[in-house]
Short mmCIF file of C-alpha atoms and ligand atoms in Angstrom, two decimals:
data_model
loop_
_atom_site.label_atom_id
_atom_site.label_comp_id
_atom_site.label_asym_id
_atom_site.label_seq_id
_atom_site.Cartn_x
_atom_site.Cartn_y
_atom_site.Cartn_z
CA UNK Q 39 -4.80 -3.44 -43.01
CA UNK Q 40 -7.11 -2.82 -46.19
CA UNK Q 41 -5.33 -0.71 -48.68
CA UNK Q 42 -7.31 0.87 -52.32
CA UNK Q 43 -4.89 -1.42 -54.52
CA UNK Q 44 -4.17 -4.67 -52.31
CA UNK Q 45 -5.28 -6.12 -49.06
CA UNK Q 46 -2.17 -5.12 -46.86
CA UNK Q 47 -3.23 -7.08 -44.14
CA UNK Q 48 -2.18 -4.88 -42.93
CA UNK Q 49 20.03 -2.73 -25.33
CA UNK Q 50 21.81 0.60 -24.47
CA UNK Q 51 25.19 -0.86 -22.84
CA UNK Q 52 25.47 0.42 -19.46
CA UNK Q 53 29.14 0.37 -19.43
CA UNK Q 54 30.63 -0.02 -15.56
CA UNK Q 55 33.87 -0.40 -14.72
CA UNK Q 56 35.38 -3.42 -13.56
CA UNK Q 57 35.65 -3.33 -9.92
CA UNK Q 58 39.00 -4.88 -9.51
CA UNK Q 59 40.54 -6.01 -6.30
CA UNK Q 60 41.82 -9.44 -5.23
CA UNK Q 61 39.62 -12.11 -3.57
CA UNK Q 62 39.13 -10.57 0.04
CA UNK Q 63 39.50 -12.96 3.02
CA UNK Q 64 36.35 -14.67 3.84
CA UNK Q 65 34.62 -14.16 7.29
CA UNK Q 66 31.49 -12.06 7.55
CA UNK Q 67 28.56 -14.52 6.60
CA UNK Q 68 28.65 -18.07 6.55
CA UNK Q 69 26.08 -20.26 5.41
CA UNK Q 70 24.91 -24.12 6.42
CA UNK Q 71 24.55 -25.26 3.01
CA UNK Q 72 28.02 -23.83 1.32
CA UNK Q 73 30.38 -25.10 3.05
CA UNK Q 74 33.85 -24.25 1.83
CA UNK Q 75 34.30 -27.49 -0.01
CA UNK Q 76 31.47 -26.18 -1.99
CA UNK Q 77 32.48 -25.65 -5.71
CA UNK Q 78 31.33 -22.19 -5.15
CA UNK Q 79 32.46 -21.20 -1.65
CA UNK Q 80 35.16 -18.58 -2.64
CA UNK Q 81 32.77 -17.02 -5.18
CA UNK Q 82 29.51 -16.91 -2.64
CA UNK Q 83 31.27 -15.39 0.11
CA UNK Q 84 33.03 -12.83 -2.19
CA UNK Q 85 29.39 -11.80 -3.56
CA UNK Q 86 28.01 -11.91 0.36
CA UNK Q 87 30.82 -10.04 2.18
CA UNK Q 88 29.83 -7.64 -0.60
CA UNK Q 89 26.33 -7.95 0.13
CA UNK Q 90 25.52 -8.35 -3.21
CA UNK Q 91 24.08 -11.84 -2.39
CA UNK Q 92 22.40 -12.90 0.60
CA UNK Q 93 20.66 -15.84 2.26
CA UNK Q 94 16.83 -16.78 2.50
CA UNK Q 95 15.33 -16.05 6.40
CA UNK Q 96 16.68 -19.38 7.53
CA UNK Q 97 19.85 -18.60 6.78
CA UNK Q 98 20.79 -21.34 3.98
CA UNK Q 99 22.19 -20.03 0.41
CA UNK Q 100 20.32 -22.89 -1.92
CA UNK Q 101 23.01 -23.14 -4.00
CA UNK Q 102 21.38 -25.47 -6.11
CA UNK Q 103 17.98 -23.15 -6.60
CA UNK Q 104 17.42 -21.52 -10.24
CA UNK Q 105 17.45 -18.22 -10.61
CA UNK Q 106 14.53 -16.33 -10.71
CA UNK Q 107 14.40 -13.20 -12.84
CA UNK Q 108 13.46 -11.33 -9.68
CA UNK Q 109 16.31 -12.60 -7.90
CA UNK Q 110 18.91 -11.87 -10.60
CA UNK Q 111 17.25 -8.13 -10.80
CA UNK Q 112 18.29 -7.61 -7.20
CA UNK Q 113 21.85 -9.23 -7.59
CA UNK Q 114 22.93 -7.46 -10.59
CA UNK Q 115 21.42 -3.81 -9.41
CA UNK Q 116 23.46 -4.33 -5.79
CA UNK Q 117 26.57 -4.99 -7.98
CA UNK Q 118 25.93 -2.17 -9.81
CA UNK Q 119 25.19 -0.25 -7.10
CA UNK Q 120 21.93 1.26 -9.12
CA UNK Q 121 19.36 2.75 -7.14
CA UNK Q 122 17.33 0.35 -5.65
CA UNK Q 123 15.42 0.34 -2.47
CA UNK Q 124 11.08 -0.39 -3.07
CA UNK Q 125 9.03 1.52 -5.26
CA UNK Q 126 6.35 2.11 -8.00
CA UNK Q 127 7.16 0.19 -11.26
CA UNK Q 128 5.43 0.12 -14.55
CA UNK Q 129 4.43 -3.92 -14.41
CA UNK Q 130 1.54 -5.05 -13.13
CA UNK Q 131 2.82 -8.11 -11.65
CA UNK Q 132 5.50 -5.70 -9.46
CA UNK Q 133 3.69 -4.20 -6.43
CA UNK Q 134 6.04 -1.18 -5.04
CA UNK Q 135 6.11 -3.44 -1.38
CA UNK Q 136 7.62 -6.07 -3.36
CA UNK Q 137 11.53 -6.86 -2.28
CA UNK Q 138 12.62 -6.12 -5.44
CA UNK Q 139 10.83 -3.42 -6.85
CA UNK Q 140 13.39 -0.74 -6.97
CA UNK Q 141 15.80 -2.65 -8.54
CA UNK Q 142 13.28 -4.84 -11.42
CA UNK Q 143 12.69 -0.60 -12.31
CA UNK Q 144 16.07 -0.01 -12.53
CA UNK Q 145 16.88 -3.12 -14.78
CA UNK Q 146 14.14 -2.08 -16.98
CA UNK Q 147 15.01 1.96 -17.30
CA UNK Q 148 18.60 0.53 -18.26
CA UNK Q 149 17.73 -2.32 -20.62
CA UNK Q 150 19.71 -4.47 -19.07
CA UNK Q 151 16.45 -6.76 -18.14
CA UNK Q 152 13.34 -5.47 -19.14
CA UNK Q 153 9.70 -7.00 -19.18
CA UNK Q 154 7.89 -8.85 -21.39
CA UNK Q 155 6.61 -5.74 -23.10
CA UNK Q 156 3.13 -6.88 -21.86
CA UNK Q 157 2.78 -4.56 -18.86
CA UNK Q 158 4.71 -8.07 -16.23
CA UNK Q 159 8.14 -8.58 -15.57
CA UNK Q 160 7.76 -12.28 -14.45
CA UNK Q 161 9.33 -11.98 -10.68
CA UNK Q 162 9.39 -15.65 -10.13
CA UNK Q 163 9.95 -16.94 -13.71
CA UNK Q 164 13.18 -18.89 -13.83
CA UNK Q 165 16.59 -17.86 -15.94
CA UNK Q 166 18.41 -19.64 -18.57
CA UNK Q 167 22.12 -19.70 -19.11
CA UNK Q 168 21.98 -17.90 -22.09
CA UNK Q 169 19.56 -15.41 -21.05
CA UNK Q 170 22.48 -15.01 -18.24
CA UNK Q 171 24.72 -14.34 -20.52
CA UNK Q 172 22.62 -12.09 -22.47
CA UNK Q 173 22.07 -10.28 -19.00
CA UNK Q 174 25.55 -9.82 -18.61
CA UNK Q 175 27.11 -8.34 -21.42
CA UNK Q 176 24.32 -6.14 -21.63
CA UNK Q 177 25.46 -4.66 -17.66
CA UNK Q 178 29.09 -5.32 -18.14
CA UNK Q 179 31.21 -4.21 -20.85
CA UNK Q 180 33.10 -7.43 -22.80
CA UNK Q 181 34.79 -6.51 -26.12
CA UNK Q 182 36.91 -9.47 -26.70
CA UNK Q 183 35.45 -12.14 -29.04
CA UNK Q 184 37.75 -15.18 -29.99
CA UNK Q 185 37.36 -18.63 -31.93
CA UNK Q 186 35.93 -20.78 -28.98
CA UNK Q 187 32.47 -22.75 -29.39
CA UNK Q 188 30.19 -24.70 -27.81
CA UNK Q 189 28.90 -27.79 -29.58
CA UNK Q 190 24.97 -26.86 -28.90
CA UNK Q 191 25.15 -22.42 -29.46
CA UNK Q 192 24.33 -22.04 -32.84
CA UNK Q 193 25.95 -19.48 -34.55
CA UNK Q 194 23.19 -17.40 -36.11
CA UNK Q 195 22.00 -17.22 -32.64
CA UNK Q 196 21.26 -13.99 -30.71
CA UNK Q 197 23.08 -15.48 -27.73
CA UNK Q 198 26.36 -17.00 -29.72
CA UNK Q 199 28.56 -13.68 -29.39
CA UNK Q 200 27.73 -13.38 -25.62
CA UNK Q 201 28.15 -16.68 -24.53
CA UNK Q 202 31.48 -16.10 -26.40
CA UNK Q 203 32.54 -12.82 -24.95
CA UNK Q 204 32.31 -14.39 -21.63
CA UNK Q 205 33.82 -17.58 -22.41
CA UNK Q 206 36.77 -15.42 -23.80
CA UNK Q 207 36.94 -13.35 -21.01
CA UNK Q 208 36.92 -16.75 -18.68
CA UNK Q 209 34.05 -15.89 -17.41
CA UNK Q 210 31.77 -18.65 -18.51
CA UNK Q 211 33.06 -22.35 -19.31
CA UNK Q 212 31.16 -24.75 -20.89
CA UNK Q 213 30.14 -28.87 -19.60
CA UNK Q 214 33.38 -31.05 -19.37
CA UNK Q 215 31.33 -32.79 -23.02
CA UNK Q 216 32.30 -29.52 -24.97
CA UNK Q 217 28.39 -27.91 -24.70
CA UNK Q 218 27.28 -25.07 -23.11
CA UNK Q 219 23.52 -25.64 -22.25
CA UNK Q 220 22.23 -22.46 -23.35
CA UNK Q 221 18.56 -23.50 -22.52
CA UNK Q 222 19.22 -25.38 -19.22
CA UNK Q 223 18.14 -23.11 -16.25
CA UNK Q 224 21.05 -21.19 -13.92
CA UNK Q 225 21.06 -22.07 -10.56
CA UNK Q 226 22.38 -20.07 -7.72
CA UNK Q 227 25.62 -20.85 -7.30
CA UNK Q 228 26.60 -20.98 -11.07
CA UNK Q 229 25.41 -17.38 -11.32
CA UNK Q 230 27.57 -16.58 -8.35
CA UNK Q 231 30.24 -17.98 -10.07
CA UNK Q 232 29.38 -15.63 -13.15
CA UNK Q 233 28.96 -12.50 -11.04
CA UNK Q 234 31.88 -12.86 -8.62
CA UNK Q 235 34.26 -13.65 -12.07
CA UNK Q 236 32.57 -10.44 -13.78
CA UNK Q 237 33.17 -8.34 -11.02
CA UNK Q 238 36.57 -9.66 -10.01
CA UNK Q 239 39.06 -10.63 -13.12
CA UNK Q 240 40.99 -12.97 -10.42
CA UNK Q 241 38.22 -15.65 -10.04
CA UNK Q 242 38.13 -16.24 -13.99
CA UNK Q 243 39.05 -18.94 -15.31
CA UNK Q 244 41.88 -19.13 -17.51
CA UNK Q 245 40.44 -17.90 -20.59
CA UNK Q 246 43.39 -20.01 -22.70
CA UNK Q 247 41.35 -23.07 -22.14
CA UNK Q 248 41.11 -23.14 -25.55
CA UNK Q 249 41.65 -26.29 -27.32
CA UNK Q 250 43.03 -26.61 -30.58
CA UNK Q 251 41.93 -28.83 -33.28
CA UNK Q 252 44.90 -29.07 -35.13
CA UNK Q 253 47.68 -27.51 -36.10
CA UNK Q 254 49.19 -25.79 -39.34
CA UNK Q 255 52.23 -23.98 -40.74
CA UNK Q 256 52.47 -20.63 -41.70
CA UNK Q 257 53.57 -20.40 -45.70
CA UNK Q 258 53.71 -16.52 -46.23
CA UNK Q 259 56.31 -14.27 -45.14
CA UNK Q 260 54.40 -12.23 -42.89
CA UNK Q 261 50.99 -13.84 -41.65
CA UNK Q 262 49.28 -10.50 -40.38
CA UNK Q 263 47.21 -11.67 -36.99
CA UNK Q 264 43.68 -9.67 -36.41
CA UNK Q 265 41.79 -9.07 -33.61
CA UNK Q 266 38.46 -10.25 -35.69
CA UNK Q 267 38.19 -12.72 -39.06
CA UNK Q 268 38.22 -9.73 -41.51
CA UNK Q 269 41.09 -8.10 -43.76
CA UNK Q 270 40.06 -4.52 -41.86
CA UNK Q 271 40.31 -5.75 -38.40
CA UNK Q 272 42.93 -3.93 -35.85
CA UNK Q 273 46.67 -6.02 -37.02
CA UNK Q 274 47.99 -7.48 -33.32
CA UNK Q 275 51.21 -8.82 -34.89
CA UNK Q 276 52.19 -11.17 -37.25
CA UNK Q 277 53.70 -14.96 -37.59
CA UNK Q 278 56.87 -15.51 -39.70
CA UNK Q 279 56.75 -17.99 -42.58
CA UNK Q 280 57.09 -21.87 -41.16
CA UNK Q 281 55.56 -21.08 -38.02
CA UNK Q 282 53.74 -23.95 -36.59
CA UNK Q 283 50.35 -22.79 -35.04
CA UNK Q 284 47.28 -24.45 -32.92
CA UNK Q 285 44.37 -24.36 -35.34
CA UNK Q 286 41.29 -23.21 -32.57
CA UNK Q 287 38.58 -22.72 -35.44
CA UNK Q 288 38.82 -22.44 -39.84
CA UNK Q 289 35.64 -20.57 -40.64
CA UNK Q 290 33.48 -20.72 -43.73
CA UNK Q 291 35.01 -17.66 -44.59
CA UNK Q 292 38.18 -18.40 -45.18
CA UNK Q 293 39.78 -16.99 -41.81
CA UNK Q 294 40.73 -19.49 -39.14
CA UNK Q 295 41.45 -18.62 -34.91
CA UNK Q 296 45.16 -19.68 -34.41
CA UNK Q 297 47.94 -18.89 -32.20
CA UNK Q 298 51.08 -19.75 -30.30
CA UNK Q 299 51.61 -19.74 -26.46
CA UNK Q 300 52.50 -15.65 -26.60
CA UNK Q 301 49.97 -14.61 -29.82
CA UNK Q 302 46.73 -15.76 -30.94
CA UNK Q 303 44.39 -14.25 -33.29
CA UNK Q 304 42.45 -14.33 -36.37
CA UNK Q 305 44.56 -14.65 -39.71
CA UNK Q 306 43.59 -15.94 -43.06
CA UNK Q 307 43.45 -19.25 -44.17
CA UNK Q 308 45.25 -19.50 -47.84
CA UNK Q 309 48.29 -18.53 -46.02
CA UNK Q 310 48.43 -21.53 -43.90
CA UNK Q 311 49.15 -25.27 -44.84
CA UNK Q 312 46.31 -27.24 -43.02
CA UNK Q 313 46.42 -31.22 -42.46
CA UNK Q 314 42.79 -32.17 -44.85
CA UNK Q 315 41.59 -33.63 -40.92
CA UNK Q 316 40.67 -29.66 -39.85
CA UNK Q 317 36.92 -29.51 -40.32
CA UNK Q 318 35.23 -25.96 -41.13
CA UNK Q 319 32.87 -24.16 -39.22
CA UNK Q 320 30.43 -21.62 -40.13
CA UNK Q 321 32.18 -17.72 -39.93
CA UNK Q 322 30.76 -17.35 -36.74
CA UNK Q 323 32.29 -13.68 -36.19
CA UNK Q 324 31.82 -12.34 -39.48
CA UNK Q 325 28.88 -10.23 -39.69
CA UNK Q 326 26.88 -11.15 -43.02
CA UNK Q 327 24.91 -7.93 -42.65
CA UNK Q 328 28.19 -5.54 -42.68
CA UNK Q 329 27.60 -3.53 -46.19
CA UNK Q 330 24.46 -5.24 -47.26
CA UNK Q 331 21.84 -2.48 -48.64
CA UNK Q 332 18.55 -3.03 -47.00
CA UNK Q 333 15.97 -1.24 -47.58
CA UNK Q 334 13.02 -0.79 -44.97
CA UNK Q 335 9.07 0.43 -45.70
CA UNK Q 336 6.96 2.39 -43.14
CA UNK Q 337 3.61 1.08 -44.57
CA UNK Q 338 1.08 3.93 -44.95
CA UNK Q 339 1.58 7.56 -43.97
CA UNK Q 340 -0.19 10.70 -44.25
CA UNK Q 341 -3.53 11.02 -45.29
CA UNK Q 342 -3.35 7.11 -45.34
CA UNK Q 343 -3.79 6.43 -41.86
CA UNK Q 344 -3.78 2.87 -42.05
CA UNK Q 345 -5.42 0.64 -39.26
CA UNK Q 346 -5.98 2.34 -35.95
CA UNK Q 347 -7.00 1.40 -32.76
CA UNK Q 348 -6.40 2.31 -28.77
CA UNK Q 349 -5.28 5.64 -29.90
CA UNK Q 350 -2.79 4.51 -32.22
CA UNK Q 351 -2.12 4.84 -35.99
CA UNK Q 352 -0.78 1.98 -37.87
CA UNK Q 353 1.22 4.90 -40.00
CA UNK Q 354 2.85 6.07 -36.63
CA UNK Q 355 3.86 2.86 -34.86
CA UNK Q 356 5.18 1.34 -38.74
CA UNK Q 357 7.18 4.39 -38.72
CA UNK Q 358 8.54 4.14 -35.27
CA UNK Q 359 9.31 0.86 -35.70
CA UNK Q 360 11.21 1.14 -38.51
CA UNK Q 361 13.79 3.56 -37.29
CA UNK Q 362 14.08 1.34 -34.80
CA UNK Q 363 14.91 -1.21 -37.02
CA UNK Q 364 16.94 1.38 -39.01
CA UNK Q 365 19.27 1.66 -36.16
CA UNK Q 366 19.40 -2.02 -34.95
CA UNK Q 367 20.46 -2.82 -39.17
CA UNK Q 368 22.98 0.77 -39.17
CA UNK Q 369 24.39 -0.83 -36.26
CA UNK Q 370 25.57 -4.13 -37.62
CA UNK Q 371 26.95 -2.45 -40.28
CA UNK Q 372 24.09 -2.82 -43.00
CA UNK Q 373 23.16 0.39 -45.17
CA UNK Q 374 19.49 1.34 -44.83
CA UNK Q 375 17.59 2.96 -47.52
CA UNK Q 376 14.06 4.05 -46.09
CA UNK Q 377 11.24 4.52 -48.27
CA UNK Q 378 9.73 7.78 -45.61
CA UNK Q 379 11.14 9.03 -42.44
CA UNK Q 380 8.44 11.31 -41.93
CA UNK Q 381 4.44 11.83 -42.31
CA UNK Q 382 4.30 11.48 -45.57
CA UNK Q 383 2.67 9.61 -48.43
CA UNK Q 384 3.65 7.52 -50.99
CA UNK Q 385 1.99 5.35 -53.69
CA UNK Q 386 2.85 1.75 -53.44
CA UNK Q 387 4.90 1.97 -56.89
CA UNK Q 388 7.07 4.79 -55.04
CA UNK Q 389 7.98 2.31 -52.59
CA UNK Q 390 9.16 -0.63 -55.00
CA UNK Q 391 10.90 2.31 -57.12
CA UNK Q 392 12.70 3.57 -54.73
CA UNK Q 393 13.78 0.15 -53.00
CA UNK Q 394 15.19 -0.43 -56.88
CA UNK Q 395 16.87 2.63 -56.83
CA UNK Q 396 18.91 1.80 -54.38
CA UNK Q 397 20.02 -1.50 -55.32
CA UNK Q 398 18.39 -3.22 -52.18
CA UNK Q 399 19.58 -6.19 -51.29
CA UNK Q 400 16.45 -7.34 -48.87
CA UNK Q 401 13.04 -5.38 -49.20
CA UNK Q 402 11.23 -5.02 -45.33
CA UNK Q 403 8.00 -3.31 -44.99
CA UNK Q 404 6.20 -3.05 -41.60
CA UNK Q 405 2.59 -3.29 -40.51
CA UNK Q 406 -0.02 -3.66 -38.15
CA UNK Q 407 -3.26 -6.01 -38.70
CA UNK Q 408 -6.79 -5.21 -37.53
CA UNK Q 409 -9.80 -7.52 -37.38
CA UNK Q 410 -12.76 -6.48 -35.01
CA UNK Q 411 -10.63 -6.61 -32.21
CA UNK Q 412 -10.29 -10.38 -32.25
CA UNK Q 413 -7.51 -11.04 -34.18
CA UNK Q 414 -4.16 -11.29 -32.71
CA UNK Q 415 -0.65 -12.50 -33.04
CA UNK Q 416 1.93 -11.78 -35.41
CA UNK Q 417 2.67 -12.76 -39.45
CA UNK Q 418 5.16 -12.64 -41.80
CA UNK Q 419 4.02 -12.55 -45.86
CA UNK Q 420 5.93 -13.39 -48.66
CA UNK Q 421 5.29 -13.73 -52.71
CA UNK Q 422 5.81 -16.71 -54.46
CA UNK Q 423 4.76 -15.46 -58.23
CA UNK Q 424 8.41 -13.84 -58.58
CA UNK Q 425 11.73 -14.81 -59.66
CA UNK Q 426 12.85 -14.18 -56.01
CA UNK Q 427 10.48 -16.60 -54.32
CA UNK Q 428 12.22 -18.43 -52.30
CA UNK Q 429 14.51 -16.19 -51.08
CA UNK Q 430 11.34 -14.03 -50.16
CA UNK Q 431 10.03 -17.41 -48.29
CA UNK Q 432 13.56 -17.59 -46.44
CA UNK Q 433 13.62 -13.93 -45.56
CA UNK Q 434 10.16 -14.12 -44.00
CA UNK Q 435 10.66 -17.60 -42.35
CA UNK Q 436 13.77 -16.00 -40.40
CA UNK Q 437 11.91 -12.79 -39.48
CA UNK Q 438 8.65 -15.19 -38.16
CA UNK Q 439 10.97 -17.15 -36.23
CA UNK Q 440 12.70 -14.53 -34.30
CA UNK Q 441 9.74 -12.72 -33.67
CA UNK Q 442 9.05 -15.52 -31.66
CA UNK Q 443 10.23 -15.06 -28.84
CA UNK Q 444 9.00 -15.38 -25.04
CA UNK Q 445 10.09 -11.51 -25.20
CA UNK Q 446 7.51 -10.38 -27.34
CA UNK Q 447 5.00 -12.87 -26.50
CA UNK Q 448 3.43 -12.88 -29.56
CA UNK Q 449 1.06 -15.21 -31.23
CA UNK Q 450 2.62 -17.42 -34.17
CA UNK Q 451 0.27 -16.84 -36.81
CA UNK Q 452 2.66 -17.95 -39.10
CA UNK Q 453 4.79 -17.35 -42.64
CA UNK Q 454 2.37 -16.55 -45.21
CA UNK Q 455 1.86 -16.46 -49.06
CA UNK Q 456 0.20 -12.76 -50.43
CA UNK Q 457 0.35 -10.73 -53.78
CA UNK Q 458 0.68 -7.64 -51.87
CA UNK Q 459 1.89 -4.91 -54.09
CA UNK Q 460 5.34 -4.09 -52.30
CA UNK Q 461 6.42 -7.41 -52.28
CA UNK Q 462 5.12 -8.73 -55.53
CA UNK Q 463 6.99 -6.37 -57.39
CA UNK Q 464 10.29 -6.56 -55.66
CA UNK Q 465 12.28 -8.65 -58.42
CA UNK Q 466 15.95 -7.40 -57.72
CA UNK Q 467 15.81 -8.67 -53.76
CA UNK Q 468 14.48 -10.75 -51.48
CA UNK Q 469 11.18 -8.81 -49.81
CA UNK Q 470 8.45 -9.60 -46.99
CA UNK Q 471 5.88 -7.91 -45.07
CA UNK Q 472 6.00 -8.16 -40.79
CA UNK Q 473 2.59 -7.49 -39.71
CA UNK Q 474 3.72 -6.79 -36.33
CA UNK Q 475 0.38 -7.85 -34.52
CA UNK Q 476 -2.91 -6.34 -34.40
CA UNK Q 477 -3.76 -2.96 -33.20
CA UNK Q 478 -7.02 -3.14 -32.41
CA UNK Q 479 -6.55 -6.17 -30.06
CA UNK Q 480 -6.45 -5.17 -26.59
CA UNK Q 481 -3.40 -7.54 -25.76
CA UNK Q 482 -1.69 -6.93 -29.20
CA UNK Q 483 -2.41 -3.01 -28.99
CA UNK Q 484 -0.60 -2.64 -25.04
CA UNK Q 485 2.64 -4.18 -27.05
CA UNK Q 486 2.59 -1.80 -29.97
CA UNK Q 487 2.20 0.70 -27.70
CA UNK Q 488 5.74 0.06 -25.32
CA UNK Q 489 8.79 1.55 -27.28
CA UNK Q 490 10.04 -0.84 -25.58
CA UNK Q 491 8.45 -4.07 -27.02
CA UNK Q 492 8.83 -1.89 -30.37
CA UNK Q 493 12.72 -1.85 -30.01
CA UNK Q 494 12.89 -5.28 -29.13
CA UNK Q 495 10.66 -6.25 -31.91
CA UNK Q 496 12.63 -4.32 -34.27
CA UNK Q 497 16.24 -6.06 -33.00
CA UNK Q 498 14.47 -9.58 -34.04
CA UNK Q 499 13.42 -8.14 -37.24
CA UNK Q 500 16.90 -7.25 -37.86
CA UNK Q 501 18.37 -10.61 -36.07
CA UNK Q 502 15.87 -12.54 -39.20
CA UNK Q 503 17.64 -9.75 -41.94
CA UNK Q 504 20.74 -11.56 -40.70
CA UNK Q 505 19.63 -14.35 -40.47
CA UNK Q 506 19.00 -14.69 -44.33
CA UNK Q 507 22.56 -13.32 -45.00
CA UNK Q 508 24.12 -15.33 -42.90
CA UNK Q 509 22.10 -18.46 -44.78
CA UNK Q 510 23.01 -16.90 -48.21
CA UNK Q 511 26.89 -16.49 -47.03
CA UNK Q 512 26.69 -20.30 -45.69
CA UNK Q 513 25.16 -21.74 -49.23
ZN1 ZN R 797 -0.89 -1.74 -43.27
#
């Protein structure tokens, strides 16, 4: 929104235990279309004699259905054993009669699967593998991360350390052609194959299906083995010098994924003697934002109210927002400087002083746009007229891209060139301006209203920080 100087257009881990007992004898339910030559069989009956899963009226399984969101709401929240039953939920779309009302509220209160932060849940919208996977870690707790990939899960994306925490854990294997098919939809008995190996460590697959891409030999005395692709990471052990090792990843960074048949782990690559025929990947598990200084702007504040609209000030949901994004960055390691944590006012030049003062490394400030109520959608501006313009461009490119998501259901009105005061004179780092969406817009306003849609939006804001250090790390 209009400011005096310049036109500022203006997952919590629910952590249940593994329920671990050995396959049970199958008897209880049976259904037409599984029969027990069915790829699946041991896995569906598991889930039914646990009446987790269950057939349609007629009896049959449809194995070969997709998953709908309402359906995977009422699978995860028996296997939980969360409250369930039918009643009143805050979507629209989610009558309390509905079959799985009780348990599409309990997904949401536990952020496991929430709405689209637009007041609908989408009962009947369909599931993709990744979003499965997603799903998953967020209900179930996975720590371990090792060096497999999947030819088509890129690595700055939000869905590349779940898809491996599960592939690690041998619960989730990729297509016999080394690819994953994070966008491809999840049918029925493929998420009863994820569910029944979550639940029960004995139906996994053997997680060592790992296949190396070479091998090497160990040329320091002591080769110290980590359980992540940094010098700080917990030691497991360590290889003696002329140890030959399987080569499962080198990353850009240096480390590499190796082991033996007793250890594997991370250890670093200039203690290793590679054949030239190893090709590097990006450091997929190193996190570019760990100890980057970022520093994030509340726009307005005070007796500078901002845009408003719906009962809402633009100072009060930049602010809220920000934390959020505070604590998505302080999370993944970053430090984050904020320019006000309160109420308060600053000039514009405060702002860029302060995000100096601290030696930022990326400069973030947060909006929200107003036009007569007929504007919506959100935008991402950066400067051009300083020496950091195109790593401003990058910075806001990322952020635009991951807002986009069906998530926040935003408009794309697209990466945008300003002279905006804040980001103009940001010299030292690279700086943009989110204008989250518009708050006088009926549909935009419902969104910036839902902590929830604000948390999410915040987590994409960060994912785009990363983004751009992960880009800068890769250069
Ligand atoms: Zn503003």
């Amino acid at each position: 929104m209009v400011c005096k100087k310049i036109v500022t257009v203006c997952l919590l881990f629910m952590v249940a235990t593994l329920c671990i007992s050995s396959p049970e004898s199958v008897s209880a339910t049976s259904f037409p279309d599984v029969p027990n030559s069915h790829r699946a069989y041991n896995e569906i009956m598991y889930l039914a004699n646990q009446n987790i899963v269950a057939g349609n009226p007629d009896g049959r399984f449809k194995p070969e259905d997709y998953v709908t969101r309402a359906e995977a709401a009422t699978m995860i929240g028996r296997a939980l054993k969360l409250q369930g039953g039918q009643r009143v939920t805050e979507y629209v779309d989610v009558p309390k009669a509905f079959y799985a009302s009780g348990y599409i509220q309990d997904m949401s209160n536990t952020n496991i699967l929430a709405g689209y932060g637009n007041g609908y849940f989408g009962v009947s919208d369909k599931l993709t593998r990744e979003q499965m996977a997603l799903i998953i870690t967020r209900a179930w707790n996975f720590p371990e991360t090792s060096g497999v990939t999947f030819s088509d899960v890129n690595v700055s994306s939000q869905s590349y350390i779940p898809i491996n925490k599960l592939a690690t854990a041998g619960v989730v294997s990729g297509y016999p052609d080394g690819k994953f098919g994070p966008k491809d939809f999840i049918k029925r008995a493929d998420f009863a194959l994820m569910l029944a190996r979550t639940l029960n460590p004995n139906y996994r697959k053997n997680p060592s299906e790992l296949k190396p891409i070479g091998q090497a030999t160990v040329i320091a005395d002591f080769l110290n083995v980590r359980t992540a692709p940094e010098a700080n990471a917990t030691r497991i052990s360590a290889f003696a010098y002329g140890t030959t090792v399987n080569v499962y990843s080198k990353l850009s960074n240096g480390w590499a994924y190796v082991g033996t048949s007793s250890l594997k782990g991370f250890v670093h690559g200039a203690y290793l003697k590679y054949p030239s025929t190893i090709p590097t990947v990006p450091s997929d598990l190193a996190n570019p934002l760990k100890g980057k200084i970022i520093v994030v702007d509340a726009g307005h504040g005070d007796t500078d109210p901002g845009a408003s609209g719906y009962g809402m000030k633009e100072k009060d949901i930049t602010l809220i927002t920000a934390k959020h994004l505070r604590d998505a960055l302080e999370a993944a390691g970053a430090t984050v400087i904020m320019t006000r944590e309160t109420d308060i006012f600053h000039e514009l030049e405060k702002r860029v002083s302060i995000a100096k003062m601290a030696n930022g490394q990326a400069f973030v400030s947060i909006h929200t746009n107003s036009f007569n109520g007929s504007g919506h959608g959100t935008e991402t501006y950066y400067n051009e007229d300083n020496v950091m313009s195109t790593d401003n461009k990058k910075l806001a490119t990322y952020i635009q891209n991951r807002m986009m998501v069906p998530e926040l259901d935003m408009r794309d009105r697209g990466v945008k060139e300003a002279n905006f005061y804040v980001i103009k004179y940001q010299n030292k780092m690279a700086s943009t301006l989110v204008e989250l969406g518009f708050i006088d817009n009926k549909s935009d306003a419902s969104k910036l209203a839902s902590d929830t849609w604000r948390k999410k939006a915040a987590y994409q804001i960060h994912l785009g920080i990363k983004d751009y250090f992960q880009y800068l790390q890769n250069k």
